[in-house]
XYZ file of C-alpha atoms in Angstrom:
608
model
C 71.550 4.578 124.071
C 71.112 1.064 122.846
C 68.089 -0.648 125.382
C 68.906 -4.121 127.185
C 67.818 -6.988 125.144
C 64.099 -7.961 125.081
C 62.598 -9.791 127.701
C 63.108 -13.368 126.640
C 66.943 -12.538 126.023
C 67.015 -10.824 129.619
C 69.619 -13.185 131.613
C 68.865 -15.374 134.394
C 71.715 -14.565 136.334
C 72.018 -14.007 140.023
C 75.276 -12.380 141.734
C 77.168 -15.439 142.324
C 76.058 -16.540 138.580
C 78.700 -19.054 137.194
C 78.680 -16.966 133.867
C 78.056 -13.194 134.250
C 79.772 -12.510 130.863
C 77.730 -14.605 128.940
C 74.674 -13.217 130.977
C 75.861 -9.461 129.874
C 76.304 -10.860 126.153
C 71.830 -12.070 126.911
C 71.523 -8.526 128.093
C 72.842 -6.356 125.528
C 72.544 -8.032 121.915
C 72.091 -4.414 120.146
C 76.457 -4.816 120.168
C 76.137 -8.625 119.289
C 77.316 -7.089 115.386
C 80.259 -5.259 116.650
C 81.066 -8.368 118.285
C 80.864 -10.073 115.549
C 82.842 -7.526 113.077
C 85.493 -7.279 116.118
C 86.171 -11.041 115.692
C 86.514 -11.037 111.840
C 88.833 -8.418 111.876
C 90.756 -10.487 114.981
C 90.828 -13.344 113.073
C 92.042 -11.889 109.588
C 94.719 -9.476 111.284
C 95.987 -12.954 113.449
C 96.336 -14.471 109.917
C 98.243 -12.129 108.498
C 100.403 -11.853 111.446
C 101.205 -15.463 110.458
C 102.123 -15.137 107.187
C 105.921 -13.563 107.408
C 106.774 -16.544 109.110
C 105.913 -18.628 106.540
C 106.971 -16.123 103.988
C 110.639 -16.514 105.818
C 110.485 -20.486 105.771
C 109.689 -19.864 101.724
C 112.470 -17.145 101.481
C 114.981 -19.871 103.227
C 113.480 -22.790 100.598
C 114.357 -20.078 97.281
C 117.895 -19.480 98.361
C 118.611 -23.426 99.584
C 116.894 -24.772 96.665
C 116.684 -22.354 94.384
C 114.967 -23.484 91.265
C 113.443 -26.302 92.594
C 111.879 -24.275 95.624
C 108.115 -24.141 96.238
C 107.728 -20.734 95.310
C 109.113 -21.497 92.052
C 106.920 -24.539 91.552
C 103.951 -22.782 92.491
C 104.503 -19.358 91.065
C 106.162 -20.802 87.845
C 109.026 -18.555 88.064
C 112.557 -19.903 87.628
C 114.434 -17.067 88.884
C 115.429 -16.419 92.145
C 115.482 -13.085 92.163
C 111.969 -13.303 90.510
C 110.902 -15.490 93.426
C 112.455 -13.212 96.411
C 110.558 -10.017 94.319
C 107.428 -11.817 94.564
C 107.620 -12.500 98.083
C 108.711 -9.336 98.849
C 105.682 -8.024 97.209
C 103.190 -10.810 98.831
C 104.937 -9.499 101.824
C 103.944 -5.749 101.981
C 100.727 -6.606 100.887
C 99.871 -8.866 103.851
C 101.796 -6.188 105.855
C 98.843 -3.375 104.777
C 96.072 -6.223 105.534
C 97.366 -6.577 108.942
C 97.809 -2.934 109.897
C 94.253 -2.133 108.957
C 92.853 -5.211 110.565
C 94.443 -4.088 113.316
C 93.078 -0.638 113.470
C 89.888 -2.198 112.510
C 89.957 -4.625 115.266
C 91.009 -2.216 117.809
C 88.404 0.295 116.863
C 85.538 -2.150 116.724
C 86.867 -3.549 120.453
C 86.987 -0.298 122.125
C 84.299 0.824 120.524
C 82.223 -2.264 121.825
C 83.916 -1.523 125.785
C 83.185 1.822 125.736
C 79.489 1.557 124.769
C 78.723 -1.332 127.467
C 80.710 0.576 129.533
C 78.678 3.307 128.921
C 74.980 1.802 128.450
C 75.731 -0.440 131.692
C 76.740 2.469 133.956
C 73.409 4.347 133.268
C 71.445 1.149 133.228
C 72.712 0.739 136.526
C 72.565 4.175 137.519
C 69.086 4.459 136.765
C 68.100 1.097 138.475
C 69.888 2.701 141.025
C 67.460 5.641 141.222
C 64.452 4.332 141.185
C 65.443 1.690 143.953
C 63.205 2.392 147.581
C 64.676 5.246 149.722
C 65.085 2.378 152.692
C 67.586 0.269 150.333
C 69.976 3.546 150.069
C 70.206 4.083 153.948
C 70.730 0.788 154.517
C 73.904 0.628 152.158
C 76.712 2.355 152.487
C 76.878 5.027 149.703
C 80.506 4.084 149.143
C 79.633 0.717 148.115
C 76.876 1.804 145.410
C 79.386 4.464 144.386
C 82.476 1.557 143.707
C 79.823 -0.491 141.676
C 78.785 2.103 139.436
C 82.195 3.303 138.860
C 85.334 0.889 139.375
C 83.116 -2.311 138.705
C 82.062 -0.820 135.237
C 85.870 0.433 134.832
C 87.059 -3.014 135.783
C 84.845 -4.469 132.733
C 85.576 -2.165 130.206
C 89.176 -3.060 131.040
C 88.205 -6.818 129.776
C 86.308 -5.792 127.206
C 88.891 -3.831 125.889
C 92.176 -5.579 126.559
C 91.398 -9.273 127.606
C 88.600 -10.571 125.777
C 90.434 -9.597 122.310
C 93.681 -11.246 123.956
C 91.693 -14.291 124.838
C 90.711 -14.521 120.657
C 94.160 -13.802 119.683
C 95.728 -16.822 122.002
C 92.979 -18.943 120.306
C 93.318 -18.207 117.121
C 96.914 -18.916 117.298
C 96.874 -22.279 118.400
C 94.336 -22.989 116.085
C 96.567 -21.419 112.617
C 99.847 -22.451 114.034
C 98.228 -25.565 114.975
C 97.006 -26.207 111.332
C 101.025 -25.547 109.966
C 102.202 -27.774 112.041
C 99.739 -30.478 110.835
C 100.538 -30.227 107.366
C 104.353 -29.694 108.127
C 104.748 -32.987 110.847
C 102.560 -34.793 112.941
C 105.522 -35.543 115.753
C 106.274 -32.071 115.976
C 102.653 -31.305 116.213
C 102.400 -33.330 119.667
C 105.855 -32.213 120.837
C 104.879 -28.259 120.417
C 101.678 -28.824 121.556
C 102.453 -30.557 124.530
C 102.585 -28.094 126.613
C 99.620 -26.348 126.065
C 97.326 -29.276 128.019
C 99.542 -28.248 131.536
C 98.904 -24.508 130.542
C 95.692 -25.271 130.177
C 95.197 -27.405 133.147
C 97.035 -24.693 135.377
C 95.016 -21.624 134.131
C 92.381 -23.873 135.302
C 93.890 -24.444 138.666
C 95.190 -20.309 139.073
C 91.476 -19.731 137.817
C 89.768 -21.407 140.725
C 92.388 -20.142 143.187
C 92.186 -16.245 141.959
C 88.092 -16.252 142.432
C 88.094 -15.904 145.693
C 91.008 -13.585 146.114
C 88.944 -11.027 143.842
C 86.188 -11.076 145.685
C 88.176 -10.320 148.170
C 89.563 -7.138 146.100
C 86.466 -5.770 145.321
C 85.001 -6.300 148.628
C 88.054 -4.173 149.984
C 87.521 -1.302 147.687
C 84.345 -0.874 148.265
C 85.267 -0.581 152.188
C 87.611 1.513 150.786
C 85.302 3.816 148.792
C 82.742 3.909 151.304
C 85.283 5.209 154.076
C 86.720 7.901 151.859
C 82.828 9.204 150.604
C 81.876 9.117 154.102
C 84.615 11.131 155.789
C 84.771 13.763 152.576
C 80.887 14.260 153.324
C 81.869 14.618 157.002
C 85.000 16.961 157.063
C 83.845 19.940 159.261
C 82.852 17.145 162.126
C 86.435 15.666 161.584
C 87.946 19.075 161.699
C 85.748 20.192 164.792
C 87.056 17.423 166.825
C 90.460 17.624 165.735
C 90.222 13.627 164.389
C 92.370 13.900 161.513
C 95.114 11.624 162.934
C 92.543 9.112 163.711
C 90.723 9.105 160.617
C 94.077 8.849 158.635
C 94.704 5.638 160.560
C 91.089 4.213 160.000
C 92.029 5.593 156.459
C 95.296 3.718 156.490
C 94.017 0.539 157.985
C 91.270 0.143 155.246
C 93.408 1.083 152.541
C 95.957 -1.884 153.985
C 93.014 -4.128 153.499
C 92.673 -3.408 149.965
C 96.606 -3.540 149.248
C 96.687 -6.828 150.796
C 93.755 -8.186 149.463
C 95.465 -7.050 145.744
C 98.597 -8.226 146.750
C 97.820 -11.900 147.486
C 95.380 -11.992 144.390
C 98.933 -10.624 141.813
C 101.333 -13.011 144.275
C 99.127 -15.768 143.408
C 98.840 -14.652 139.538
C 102.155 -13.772 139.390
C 103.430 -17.322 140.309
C 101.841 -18.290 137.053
C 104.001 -16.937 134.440
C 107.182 -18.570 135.734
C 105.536 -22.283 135.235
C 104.294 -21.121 131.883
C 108.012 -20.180 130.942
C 109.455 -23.642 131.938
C 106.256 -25.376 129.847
C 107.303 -23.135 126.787
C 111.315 -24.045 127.010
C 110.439 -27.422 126.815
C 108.156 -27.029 123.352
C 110.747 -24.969 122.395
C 113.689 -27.565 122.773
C 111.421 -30.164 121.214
C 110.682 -28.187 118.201
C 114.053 -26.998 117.826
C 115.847 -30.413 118.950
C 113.372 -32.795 116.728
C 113.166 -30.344 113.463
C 116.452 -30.189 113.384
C 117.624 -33.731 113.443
C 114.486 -34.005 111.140
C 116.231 -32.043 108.931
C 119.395 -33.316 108.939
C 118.468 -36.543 107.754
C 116.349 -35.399 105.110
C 112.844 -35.795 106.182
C 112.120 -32.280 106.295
C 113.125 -28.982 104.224
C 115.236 -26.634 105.721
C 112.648 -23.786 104.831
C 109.923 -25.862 106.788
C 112.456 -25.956 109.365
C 112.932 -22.385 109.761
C 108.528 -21.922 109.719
C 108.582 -24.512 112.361
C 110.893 -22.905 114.710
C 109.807 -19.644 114.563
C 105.609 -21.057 114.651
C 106.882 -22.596 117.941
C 107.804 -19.421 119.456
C 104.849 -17.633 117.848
C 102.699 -20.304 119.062
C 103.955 -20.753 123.129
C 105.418 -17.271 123.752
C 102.280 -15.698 123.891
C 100.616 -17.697 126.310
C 102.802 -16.014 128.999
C 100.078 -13.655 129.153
C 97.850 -16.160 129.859
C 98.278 -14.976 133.548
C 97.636 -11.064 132.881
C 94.703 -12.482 130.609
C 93.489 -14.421 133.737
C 93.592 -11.419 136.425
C 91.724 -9.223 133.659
C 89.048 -12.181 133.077
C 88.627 -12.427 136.829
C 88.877 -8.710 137.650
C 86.023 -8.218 134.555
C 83.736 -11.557 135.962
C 84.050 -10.477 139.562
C 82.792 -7.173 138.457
C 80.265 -7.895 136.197
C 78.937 -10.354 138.941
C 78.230 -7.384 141.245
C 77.129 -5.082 138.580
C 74.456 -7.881 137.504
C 73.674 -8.700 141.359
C 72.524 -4.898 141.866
C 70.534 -4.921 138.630
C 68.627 -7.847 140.082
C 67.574 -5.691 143.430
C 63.996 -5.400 142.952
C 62.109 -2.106 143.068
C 59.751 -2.462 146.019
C 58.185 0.625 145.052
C 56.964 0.743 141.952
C 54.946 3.557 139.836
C 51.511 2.824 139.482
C 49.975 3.573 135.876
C 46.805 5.411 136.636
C 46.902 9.477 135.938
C 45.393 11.801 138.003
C 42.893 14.185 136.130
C 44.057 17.408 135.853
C 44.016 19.981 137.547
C 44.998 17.664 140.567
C 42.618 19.233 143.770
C 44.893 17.945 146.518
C 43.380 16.002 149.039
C 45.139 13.992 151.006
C 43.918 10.704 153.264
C 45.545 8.425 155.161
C 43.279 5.142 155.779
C 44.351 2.925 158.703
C 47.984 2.685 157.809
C 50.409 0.858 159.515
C 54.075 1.374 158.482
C 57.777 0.528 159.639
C 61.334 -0.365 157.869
C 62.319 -3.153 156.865
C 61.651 -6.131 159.435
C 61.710 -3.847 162.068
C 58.599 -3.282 164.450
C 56.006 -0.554 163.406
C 56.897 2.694 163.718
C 52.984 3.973 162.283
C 49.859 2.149 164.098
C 46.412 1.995 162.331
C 46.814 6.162 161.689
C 43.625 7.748 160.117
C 43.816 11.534 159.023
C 41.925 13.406 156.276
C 43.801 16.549 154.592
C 40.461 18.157 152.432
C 42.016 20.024 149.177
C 43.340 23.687 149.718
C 43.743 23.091 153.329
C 47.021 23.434 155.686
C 47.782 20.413 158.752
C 50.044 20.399 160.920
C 51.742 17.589 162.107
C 53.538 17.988 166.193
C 54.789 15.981 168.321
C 57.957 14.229 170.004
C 60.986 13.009 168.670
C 60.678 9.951 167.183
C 56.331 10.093 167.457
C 56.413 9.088 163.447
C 56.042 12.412 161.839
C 58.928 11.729 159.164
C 57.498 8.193 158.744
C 53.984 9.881 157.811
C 55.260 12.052 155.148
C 57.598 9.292 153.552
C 54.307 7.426 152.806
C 52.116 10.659 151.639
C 55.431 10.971 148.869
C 55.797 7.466 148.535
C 59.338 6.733 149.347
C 57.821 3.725 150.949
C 54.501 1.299 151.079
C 52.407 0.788 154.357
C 52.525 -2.466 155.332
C 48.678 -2.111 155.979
C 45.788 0.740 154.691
C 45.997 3.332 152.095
C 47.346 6.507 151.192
C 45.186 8.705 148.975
C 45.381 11.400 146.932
C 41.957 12.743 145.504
C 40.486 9.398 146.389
C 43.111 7.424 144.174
C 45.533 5.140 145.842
C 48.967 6.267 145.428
C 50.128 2.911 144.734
C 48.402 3.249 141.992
C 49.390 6.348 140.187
C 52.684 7.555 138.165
C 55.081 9.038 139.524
C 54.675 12.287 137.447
C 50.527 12.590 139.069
C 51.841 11.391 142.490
C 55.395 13.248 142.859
C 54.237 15.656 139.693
C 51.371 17.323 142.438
C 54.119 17.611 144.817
C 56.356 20.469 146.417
C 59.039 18.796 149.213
C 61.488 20.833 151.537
C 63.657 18.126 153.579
C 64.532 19.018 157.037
C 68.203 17.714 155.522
C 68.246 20.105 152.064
C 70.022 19.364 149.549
C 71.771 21.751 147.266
C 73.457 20.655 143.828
C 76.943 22.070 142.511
C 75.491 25.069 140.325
C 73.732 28.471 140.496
C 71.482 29.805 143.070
C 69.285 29.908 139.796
C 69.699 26.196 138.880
C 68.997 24.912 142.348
C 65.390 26.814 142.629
C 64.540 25.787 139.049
C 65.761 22.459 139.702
C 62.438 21.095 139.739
C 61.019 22.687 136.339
C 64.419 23.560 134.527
C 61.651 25.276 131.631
C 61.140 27.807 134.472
C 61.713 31.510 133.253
C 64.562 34.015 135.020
C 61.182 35.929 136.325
C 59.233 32.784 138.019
C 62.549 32.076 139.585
C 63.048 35.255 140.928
C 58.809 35.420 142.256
C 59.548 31.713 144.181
C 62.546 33.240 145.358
C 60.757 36.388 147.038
C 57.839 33.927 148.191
C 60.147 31.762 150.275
C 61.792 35.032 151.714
C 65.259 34.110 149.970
C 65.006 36.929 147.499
C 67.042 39.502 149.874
C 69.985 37.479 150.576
C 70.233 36.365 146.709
C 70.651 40.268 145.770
C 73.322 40.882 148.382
C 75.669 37.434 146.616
C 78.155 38.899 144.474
C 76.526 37.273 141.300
C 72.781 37.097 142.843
C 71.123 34.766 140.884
C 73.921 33.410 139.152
C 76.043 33.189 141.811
C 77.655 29.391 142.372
C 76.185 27.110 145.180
C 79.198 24.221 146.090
C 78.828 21.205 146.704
C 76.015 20.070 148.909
C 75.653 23.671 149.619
C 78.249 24.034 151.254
C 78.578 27.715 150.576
C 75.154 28.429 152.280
C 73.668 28.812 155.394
C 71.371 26.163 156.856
C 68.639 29.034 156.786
C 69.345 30.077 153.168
C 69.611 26.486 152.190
C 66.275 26.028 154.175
C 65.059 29.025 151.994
C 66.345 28.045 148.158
C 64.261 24.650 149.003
C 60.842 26.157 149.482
C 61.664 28.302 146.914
C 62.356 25.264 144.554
C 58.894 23.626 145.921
C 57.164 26.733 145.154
C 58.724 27.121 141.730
C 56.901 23.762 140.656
C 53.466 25.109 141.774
C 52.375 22.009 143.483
C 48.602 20.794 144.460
C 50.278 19.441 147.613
C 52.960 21.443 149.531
C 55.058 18.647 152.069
C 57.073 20.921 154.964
C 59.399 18.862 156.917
C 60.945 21.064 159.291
C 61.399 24.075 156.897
C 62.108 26.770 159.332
C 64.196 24.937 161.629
C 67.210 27.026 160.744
C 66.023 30.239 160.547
C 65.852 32.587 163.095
C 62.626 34.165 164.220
C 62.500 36.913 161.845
C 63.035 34.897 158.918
C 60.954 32.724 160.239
C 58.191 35.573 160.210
C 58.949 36.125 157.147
C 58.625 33.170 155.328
C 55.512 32.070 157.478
C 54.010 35.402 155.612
C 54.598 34.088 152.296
C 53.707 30.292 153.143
C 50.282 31.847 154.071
C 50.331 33.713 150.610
C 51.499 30.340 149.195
C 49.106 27.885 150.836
C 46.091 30.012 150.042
C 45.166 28.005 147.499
C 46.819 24.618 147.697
C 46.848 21.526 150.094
C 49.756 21.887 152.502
C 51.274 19.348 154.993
C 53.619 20.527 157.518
C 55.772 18.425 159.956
C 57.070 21.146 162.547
C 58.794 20.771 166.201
C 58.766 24.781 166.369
C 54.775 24.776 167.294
C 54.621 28.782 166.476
C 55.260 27.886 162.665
C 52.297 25.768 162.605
C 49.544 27.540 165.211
C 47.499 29.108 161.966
C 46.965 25.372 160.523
C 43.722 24.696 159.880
C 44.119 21.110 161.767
C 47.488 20.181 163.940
C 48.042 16.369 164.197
C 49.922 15.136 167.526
C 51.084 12.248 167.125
C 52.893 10.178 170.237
C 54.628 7.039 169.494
C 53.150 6.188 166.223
C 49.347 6.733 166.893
C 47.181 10.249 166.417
C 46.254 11.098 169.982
C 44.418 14.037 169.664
C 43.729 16.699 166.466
C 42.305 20.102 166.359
C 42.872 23.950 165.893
C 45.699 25.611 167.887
C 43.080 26.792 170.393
C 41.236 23.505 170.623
C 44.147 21.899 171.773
C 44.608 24.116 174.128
C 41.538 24.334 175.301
C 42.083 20.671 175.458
C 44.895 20.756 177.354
C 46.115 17.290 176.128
C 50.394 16.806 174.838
C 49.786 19.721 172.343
C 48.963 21.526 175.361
C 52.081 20.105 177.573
C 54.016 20.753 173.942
C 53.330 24.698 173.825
C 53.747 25.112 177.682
C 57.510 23.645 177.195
C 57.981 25.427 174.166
C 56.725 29.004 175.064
C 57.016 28.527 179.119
C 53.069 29.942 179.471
C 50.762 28.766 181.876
C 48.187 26.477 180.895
C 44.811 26.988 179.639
C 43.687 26.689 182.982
C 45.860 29.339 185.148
C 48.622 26.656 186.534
C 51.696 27.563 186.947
């Protein structure tokens, strides 16, 4: 895939920039030659799809004139027969020049739409990726989705159609312009008079359709957002029988997006109309002029016949001027957005410093205060040591912080204040592959990809072998209910998962963190939706797992997490208290109040 354009060729655009298409032309000059080449063979197929006409005005002058025609006089060749042959003959070969031009043309063009197309999609895509975990749940998904998709659909549309359309309506004015100059000054300024009002309209139409796109693409985003969202959500519509309602939030959104469209074509519509009445009148001129011209003399009827038909081939096509003009805005509108989520900066950065190898695993948190985006902070001043090859816990209430904590230990986000480190190196400082590289992660929300039970465990080491798969499989206790799927292994996951279980989900996802062998194993509610023999189960093999590598696990079940080596309570953002499951008992502190709720046993101390 052709890379953007070096640095000092990288545009300075933002997403209301006054000229995203010339900022996309800065960004990707590795298609500036196909540009180029697409121009040339614009510019010689428009030529030769001038030619006939003046190859009729000639044929006209040979059989008015005869001997004394211009073909004659510059060919040498009395005969009119001779002459017609030779035209007929100039004829088919400007005929071939145009056809492949225009196969040239149109390869080069779509060629050149369908690689920005392409290259700008995964630019995007990837920018995309690698954007902070906080900027996704703060946009709709909808909205990122109609960027990536109809906004880079929307500009391949111009690329492919419009910008070549734009050439063609300049090169004709400029050749037909040029006969007309040679032929007769007066009917120069008569055809060409009303080219300044189409001019000045598209203009007008141009300012006026802006905002009315905006508008559009605004809409379908709405659009696209609602429709991702309620797919994503169809067992919660179904379970409350909403279906009528969501149709009419449906309905309601997609009437947004139809109007928005339908004042932005009423208003471009309106155009072609005017550009008709501008193009009768150059027509009339041309026609009513030349021919009084030519009946007194002053011009040949052959020149006549070029000049009426280069009027028509001159004004006609600028009734497209209009379609031209809702393809130019629909392609600067998009490339506008597109361009405006390049420019989102990643706030969380890889580092460049490797870890050395083999990574030991220890894990420290060093006064680190955290929270999202302006809000207040959700982490205060939190200090906690994780020595290599050891297993924490981390308890406490709803909304204590305990997801906050582990976003920073993976780095989906910064701490405001202190340090996260991982064998003594700041993770802001390492790459992603010794930071994320060390790491194992099961989600309390899993995620399962459209594919095999076999491509979701190996999804993160594809190189694994059909063995390793099956060993992670039997460590995270998912090996039993794989074997009893009709294809085991093989057998296809939907969507999302959707196929599964929320314990067998739960189980292909440690199974997928064990696959990678990680230094650092990062539990966020992994048992949550397994039942208590499962959950036996797989505590057996996290034991087996965790032997020899540094495990952090975020649990509201306290039984999954009462043979840590250190549990973590955390209440409102701050560590209150750390120990062994019997310390904290013994302490009889909230881990204490925690386990009494949770198993209904009397305290430490004998009260009831």
């Amino acid at each position: 895939m052709p890379q953007p354009a070096t640095p000092d060729a990288t545009p300075d655009v933002t997403p209301d920039a006054v000229q995203p298409l010339r900022a996309l032309w800065r960004r990707y000059g590795a298609y500036r030659s196909r540009f180029v080449g697409a121009v040339v063979a614009s510019t010689v197929n428009k030529v030769a799809d001038v030619v006939p006409e003046l190859l009729i005005g000639a044929a006209v002058d040979v059989v008015v004139r005869g001997d004394g025609s211009f073909v004659g006089a510059v060919l040498g060749v009395e005969s009119r027969y001779a002459q017609l042959g030779w035209l007929a003959v100039i004829n088919v070969v400007v005929w071939v020049v145009e056809s492949l031009s225009d196969y040239v043309a149109n390869v080069l063009w779509r060629g050149l739409a369908q690689g920005v197309e392409h290259d700008l999609r995964v630019e995007a895509y990837d920018h995309v990726q690698h954007l902070d975990l906080s900027w996704h749940e703060s946009r709709p998904a909808g909205s990122t989705l109609a960027t990536l998709n109809d906004d880079v659909n929307q500009l391949e549309r111009f690329l492919d159609i419009g910008a070549p359309a734009i050439l063609q309506t300049a090169l004709n004015v400029l050749i037909v312009g040029g006969v007309f100059a040679v032929a007769s000054g007066q009917l120069l300024v008569l055809a060409f008079l009303p080219i300044p009002l189409i001019v000045v309209g598209s203009l007008v139409f141009q300012r006026r359709l802006e905002p009315l796109y905006d508008r559009v693409r605004v809409a379908v985003a709405d659009l696209s957002g609602t429709l991702s969202a309620n797919l994503a959500g169809i067992a919660t519509i179904k379970a409350f029988t909403a279906e009528d309602r969501e149709r009419d939030r449906v309905a309601a959104v997609s009437q947004a997006y139809r109007t928005a469209n339908t004042d932005a074509i009423r208003t471009s519509a309106a155009f072609v109309p005017l550009v008709r009445m501008a193009i009768l009148a150059g027509f009339t001129c041309t026609l009513l002029f030349g021919g009084w011209a030519t009946l007194r003399g002053d011009l040949e009827v052959g020149l006549y016949s070029v000049l009426v038909f280069m009027t028509q081939r001159l004004l006609w096509p600028l009734t497209e001027v209009a379609e031209v003009l809702d393809l130019y805005q629909r392609g600067r509108a998009s490339a506008s957005r597109i361009l405006g989520l390049l420019e989102v900066p990643v706030t969380v950065p890889a580092g460049h410093t490797a870890l050395a190898r083999p990574v030991a695993g220890r894990v420290e948190l060093r006064g680190v205060r955290a929270g999202y985006a302006d809000g207040p902070d959700v982490l205060h001043g939190i200090d906690m040591v994780v020595p290599a090859g050891e297993t924490h816990a981390i308890v406490g209430a709803t909304g204590s912080g305990k997801s906050s904590l582990l976003r920073l230990v993976l780095r989906f986000d910064d701490p405001r204040q202190g340090h996260v480190l991982l064998d003594g190196q700041d993770v802001r400082d390492l790459d992603w592959d010794s930071l994320r590289g060390s790491m194992g992660y099961v989600a309390q929300d899993v995620f399962m990809f459209a594919g095999s039970v076999a491509d979701n465990i190996a999804y993160g080491r594809p190189d694994a072998t059909r063995e390793q798969v099956r060993a992670a499989a039997e460590g995270a206790a998912a090996l039993d209910f794989i074997e009893a799927m009709p294809q085991g292994l093989d057998t296809w996951v939907g969507e999302r998962g959707v196929t599964l279980s929320g314990g067998q989900r739960q189980r292909l996802a440690l199974a997928r963190a064990l696959l990678r062998d990680p230094a650092v194993l990062v539990l966020d509610e992994a048992t949550s939706a397994v039942d208590n023999e499962t959950e036996a189960a797989i505590q057996r093999s996290l034991r087996r797992a965790t032997a020899q590598r540094t495990a952090i696990v975020v649990a509201h079940r306290l039984s999954t997490v009462r043979h840590a080596h250190r549990i973590w309570v955390l209440d409102a953002g701050r560590v209150v208290e750390s120990g062994t499951h019997d310390e904290l008992l013994v302490h009889d502190g909230a881990y204490a109040a925690l386990w009494r709720v949770q198993t209904g046993e009397q305290d430490p101390v004998g009260r009831p």
